[in-house]
XYZ file of C-alpha atoms in Angstrom:
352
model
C -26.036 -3.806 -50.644
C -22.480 -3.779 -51.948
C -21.474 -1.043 -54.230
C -17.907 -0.237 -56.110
C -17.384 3.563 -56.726
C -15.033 5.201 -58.817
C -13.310 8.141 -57.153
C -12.108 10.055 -59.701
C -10.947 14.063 -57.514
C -9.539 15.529 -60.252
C -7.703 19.124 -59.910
C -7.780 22.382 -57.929
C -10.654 21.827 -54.919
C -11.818 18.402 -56.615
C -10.097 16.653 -54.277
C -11.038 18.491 -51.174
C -14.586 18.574 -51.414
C -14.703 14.912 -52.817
C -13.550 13.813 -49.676
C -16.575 15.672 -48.056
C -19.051 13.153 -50.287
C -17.086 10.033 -49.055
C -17.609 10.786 -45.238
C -20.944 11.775 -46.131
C -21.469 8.609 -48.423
C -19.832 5.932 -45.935
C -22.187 7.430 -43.239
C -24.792 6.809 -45.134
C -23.866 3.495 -45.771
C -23.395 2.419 -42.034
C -26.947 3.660 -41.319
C -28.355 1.953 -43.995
C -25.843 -1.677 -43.699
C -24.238 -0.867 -47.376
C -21.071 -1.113 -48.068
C -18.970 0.988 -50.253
C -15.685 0.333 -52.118
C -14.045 3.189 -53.101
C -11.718 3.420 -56.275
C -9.388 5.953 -56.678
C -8.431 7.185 -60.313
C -6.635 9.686 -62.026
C -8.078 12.952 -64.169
C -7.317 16.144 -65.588
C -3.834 17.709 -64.687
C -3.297 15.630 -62.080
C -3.153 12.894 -64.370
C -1.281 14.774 -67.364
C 1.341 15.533 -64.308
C 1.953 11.860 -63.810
C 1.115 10.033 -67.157
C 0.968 12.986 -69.432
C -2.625 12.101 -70.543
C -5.663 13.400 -69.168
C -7.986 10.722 -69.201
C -6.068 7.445 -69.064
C -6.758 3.738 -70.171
C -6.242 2.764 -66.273
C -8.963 5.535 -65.299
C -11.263 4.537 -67.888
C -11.068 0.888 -66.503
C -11.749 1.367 -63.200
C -15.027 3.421 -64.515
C -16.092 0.921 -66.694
C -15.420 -1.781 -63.638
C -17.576 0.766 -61.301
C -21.157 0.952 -60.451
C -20.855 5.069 -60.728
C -18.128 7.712 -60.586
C -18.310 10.529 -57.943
C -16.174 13.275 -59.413
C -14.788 16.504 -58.451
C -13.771 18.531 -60.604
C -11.109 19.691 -64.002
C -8.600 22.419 -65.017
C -5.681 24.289 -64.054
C -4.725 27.717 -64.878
C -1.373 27.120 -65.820
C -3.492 25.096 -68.884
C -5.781 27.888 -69.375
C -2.907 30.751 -69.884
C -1.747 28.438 -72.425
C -3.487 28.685 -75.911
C -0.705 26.549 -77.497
C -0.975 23.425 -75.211
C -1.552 20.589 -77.264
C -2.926 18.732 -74.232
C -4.856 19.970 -71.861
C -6.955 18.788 -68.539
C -11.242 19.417 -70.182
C -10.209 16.889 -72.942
C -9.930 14.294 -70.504
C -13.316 15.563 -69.671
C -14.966 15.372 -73.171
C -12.953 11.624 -73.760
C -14.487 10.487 -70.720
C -17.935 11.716 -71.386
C -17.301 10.251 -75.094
C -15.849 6.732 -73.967
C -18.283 5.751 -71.179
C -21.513 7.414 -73.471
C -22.591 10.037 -70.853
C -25.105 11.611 -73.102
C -27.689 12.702 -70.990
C -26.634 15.748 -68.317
C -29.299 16.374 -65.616
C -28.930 19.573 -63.728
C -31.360 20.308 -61.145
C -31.826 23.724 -60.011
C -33.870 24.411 -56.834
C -34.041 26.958 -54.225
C -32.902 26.137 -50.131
C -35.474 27.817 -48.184
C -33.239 29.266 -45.563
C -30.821 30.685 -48.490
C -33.614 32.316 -50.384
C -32.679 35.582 -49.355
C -28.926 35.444 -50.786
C -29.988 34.825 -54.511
C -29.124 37.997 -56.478
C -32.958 37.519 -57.573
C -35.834 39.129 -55.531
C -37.929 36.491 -53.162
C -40.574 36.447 -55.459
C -39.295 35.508 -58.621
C -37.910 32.626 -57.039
C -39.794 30.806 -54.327
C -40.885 27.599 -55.598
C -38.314 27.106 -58.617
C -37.640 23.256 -59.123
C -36.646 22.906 -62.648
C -33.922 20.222 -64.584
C -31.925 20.882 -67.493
C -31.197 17.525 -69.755
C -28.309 18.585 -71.742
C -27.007 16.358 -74.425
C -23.440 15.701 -73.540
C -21.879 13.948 -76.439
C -22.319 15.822 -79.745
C -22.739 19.230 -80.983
C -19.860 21.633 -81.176
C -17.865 19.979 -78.220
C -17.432 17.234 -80.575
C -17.567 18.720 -83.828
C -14.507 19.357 -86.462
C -12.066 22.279 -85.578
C -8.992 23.921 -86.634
C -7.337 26.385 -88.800
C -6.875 28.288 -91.867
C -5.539 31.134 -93.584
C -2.357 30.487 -92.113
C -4.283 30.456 -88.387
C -5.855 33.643 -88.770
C -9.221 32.301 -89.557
C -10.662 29.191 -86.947
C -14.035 27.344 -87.253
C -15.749 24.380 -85.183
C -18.541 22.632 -86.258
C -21.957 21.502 -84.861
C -23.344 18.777 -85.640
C -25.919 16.357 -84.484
C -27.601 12.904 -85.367
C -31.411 12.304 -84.775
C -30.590 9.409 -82.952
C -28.457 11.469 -80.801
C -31.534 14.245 -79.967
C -34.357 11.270 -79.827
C -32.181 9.577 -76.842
C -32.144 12.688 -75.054
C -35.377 13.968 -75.798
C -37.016 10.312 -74.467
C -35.864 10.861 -71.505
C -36.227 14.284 -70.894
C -40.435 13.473 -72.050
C -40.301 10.213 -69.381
C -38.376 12.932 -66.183
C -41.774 15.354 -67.321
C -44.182 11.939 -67.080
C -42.889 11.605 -63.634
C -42.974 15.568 -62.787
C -44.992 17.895 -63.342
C -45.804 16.739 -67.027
C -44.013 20.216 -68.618
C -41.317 20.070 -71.222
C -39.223 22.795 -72.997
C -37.293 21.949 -76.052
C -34.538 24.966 -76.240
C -33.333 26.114 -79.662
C -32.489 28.515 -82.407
C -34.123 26.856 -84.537
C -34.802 30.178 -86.398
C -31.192 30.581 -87.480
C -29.251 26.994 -87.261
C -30.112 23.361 -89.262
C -28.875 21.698 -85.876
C -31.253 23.134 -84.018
C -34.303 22.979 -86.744
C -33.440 18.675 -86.679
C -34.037 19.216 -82.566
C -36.970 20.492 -83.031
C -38.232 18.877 -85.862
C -37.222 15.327 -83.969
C -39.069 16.186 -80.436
C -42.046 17.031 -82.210
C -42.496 13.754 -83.831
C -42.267 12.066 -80.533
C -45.064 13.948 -78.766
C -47.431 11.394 -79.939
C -45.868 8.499 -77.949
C -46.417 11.069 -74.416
C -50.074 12.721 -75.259
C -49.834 13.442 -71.118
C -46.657 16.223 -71.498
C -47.277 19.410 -72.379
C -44.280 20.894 -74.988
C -42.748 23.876 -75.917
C -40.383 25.173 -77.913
C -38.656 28.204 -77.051
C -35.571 30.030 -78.426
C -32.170 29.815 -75.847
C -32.081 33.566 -76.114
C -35.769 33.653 -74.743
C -35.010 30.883 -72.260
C -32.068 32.911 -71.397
C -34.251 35.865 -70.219
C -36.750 33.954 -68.546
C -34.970 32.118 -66.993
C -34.090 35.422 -64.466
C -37.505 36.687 -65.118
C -39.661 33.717 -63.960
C -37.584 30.258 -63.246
C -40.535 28.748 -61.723
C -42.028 28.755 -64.729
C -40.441 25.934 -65.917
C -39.730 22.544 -65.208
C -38.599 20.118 -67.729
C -36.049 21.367 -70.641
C -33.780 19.710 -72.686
C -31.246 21.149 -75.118
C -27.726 20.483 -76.929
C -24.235 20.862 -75.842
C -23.421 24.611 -75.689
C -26.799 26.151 -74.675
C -27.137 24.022 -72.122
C -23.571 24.502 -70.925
C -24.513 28.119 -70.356
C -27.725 27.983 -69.404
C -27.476 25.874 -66.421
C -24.568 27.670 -65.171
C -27.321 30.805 -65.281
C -29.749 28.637 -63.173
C -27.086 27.656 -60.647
C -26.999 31.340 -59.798
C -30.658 30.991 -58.316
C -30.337 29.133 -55.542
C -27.577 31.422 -54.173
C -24.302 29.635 -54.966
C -23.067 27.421 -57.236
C -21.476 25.534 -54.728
C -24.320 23.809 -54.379
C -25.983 22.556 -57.350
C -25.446 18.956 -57.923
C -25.118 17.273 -61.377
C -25.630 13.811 -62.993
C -24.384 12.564 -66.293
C -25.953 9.052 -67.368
C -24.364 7.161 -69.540
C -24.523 3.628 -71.564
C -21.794 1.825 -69.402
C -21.966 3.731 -65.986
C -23.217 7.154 -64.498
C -21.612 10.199 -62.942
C -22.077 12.561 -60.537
C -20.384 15.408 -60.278
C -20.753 19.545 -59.013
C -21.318 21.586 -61.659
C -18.705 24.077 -60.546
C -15.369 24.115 -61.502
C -11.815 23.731 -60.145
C -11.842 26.751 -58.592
C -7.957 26.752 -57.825
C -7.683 30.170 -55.991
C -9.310 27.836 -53.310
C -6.890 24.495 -53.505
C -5.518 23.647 -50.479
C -7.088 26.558 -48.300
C -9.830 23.929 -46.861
C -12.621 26.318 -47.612
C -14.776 25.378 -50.771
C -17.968 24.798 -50.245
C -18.642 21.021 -50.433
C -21.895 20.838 -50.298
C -22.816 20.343 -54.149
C -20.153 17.636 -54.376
C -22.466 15.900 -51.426
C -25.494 16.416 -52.767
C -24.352 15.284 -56.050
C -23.709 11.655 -54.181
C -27.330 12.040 -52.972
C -28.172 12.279 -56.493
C -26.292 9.205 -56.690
C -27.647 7.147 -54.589
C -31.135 7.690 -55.847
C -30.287 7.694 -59.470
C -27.634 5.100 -59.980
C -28.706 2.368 -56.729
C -32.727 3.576 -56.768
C -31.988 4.302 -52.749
C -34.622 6.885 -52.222
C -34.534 6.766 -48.285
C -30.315 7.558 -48.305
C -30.832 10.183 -51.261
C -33.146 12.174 -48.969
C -31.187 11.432 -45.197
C -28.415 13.407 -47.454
C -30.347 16.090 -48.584
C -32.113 16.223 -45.080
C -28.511 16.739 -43.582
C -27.767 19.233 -46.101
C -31.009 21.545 -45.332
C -30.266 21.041 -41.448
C -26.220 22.503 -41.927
C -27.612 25.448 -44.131
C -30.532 26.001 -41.965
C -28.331 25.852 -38.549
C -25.356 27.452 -40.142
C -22.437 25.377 -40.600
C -21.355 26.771 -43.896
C -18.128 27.687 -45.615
C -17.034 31.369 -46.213
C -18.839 31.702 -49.310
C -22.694 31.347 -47.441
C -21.595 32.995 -44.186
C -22.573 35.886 -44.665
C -20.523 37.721 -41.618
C -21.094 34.836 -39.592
C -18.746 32.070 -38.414
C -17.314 30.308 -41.512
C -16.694 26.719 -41.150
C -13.985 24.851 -42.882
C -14.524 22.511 -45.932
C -13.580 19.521 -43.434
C -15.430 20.563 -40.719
C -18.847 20.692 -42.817
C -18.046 17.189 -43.751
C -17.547 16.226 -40.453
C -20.837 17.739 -39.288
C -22.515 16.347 -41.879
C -21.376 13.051 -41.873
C -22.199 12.896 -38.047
C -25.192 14.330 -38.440
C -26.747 11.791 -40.749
């Protein structure tokens, strides 16, 4: 098979641990006799610094031309000390998201059984976690008005959402449960906000069309707690923009790292698959970021976006085999020998 990828690094340790995925990815595809055009684009600062927009009409081509986008990662801090900048590299972000209709985020979070011991949480309240967060990525507050008043001394931003926008999300967050475990967890606050009462209220009127899923309905603070308390308790759960923003950043912590937590956002034109951490720019440059979420996230692609099952899993194989043997960056070494961001690449790609 023949497959056109949009590359799309981005800023800080994007670009480093991208490059990771690729050797992974082209290894991949010799094993399997694919073959992989790359696409490189620009994002975030990087493309503010040459074009002065973060998301431009030339990137969002080469998406749109693309069977999916691997993606690394956005921001810069000399953006984030800046309250005044009028543009800035996470609205490049939120565009893209907007323009190519990735409305549907799906975060797994899942435990590596020779890394079990480095999550901040005890042995037992972990072992056997395997949940996914679908978060709705194109409405809600992200996307809602904003600005000022009383002379800038007071702000607001609004949240709001369509039923067609929570029915899209919720239908496929009731067909991942059909093909799970048949559990699914509709997160709210749907004791305090209308938003959140029209989730609810929507998701319940579409349990009749999947009598084989079990539903619930539980409050983000709740989920919040639990979450810590008893992960594996859960397997299915789907919310809006902001809680699930946070609360899948709280699940990454599980596993050990969030360096290695994968991510993919499907869309109505194309998908993409990104890490769900962040630029990280203390790291840029230093070759030591851990790549391995970035490669597991093109795992994700392969099975999601082509339906290659077989390459999805030689990935993830690869990845258990680097953690279990070792070859890890700084951040997993635990006192032991800490291997560059390259060389994991390396190992991995000539290990598949």
């Amino acid at each position: 098979m023949k497959f056109n990828i949009a590359l799309l690094a981005g800023d800080g340790i994007g670009p480093e641990v991208v490059d990771q995925a690729v050797k992974v990815s082209n290894a991949v595809a010799e094993k399997y006799n694919h073959e992989i055009s790359w696409t490189p684009a620009l994002t975030g600062a990087a493309a503010i610094d040459a074009v002065g927009e973060p998301y431009p009409d030339e990137t969002h081509d080469v998406c749109l031309a693309a069977d999916a986008v691997l993606f690394g990662a956005i921001g810069h801090p000399r953006f984030d000390n800046d309250p005044s900048a009028k543009v800035r590299p996470e609205q490049g972000l939120l565009k893209m998201r907007q323009k190519l209709g990735l409305f549907a985020n799906v975060r797994p979070t899942f435990t590596f059984p020779s890394l079990i011991d480095k999550s901040p949480l005890k042995r037992e309240r972990i072992e056997g976690t395997d949940l996914v967060f679908l978060r709705e990525l194109t409405g809600g507050i992200y996307f809602g008005k904003r600005g000022r008043e009383d002379n800038g001394n007071t702000a607001f931003d609004t949240c709001a959402y369509t039923r067609d926008e929570v029915e899209r999300l919720a239908r496929k967050g009731f067909e991942m449960a059909q093909q799970r475990s048949g559990k699914l967890c509709c997160v709210d606050k749907a004791n305090v906000l209308e938003t959140s009462r029209l989730w609810r209220e929507t998701v319940q009127n579409l349990e009749s069309d999947y009598p084989n899923v079990e539903v619930s309905y539980e409050f983000v603070d709740a989920v919040a707690m639990r979450l810590i308390q008893w992960p594996n308790s859960y397997d299915v759960l789907i919310t809006e923009n902001l809680f699930g923003d946070v609360l899948t950043d709280e699940a990454s912590v599980i596993s050990g790292s969030m360096g290695l937590m994968p991510s993919a956002s499907i869309g109505e034109k194309t998908s993409l698959f990104e890490p769900i951490h962040g630029s990280y720019p203390q790291a840029a440059g230093k070759d030591i970021a851990n790549p391995l979420a970035t490669v597991l996230s093109a795992a994700m692609m392969f099975e999601t976006a082509f339906g290659l099952k077989e390459e999805a899993k030689a990935i993830r194989d690869v990845v258990n085999k680097s953690l279990a043997e070792g070859v890890v960056t700084e951040d997993l070494a635990d006192g032991g020998k800490a291997y560059k961001t390259s060389e994991v690449g390396d190992w991995l790609a000539t290990h598949v």
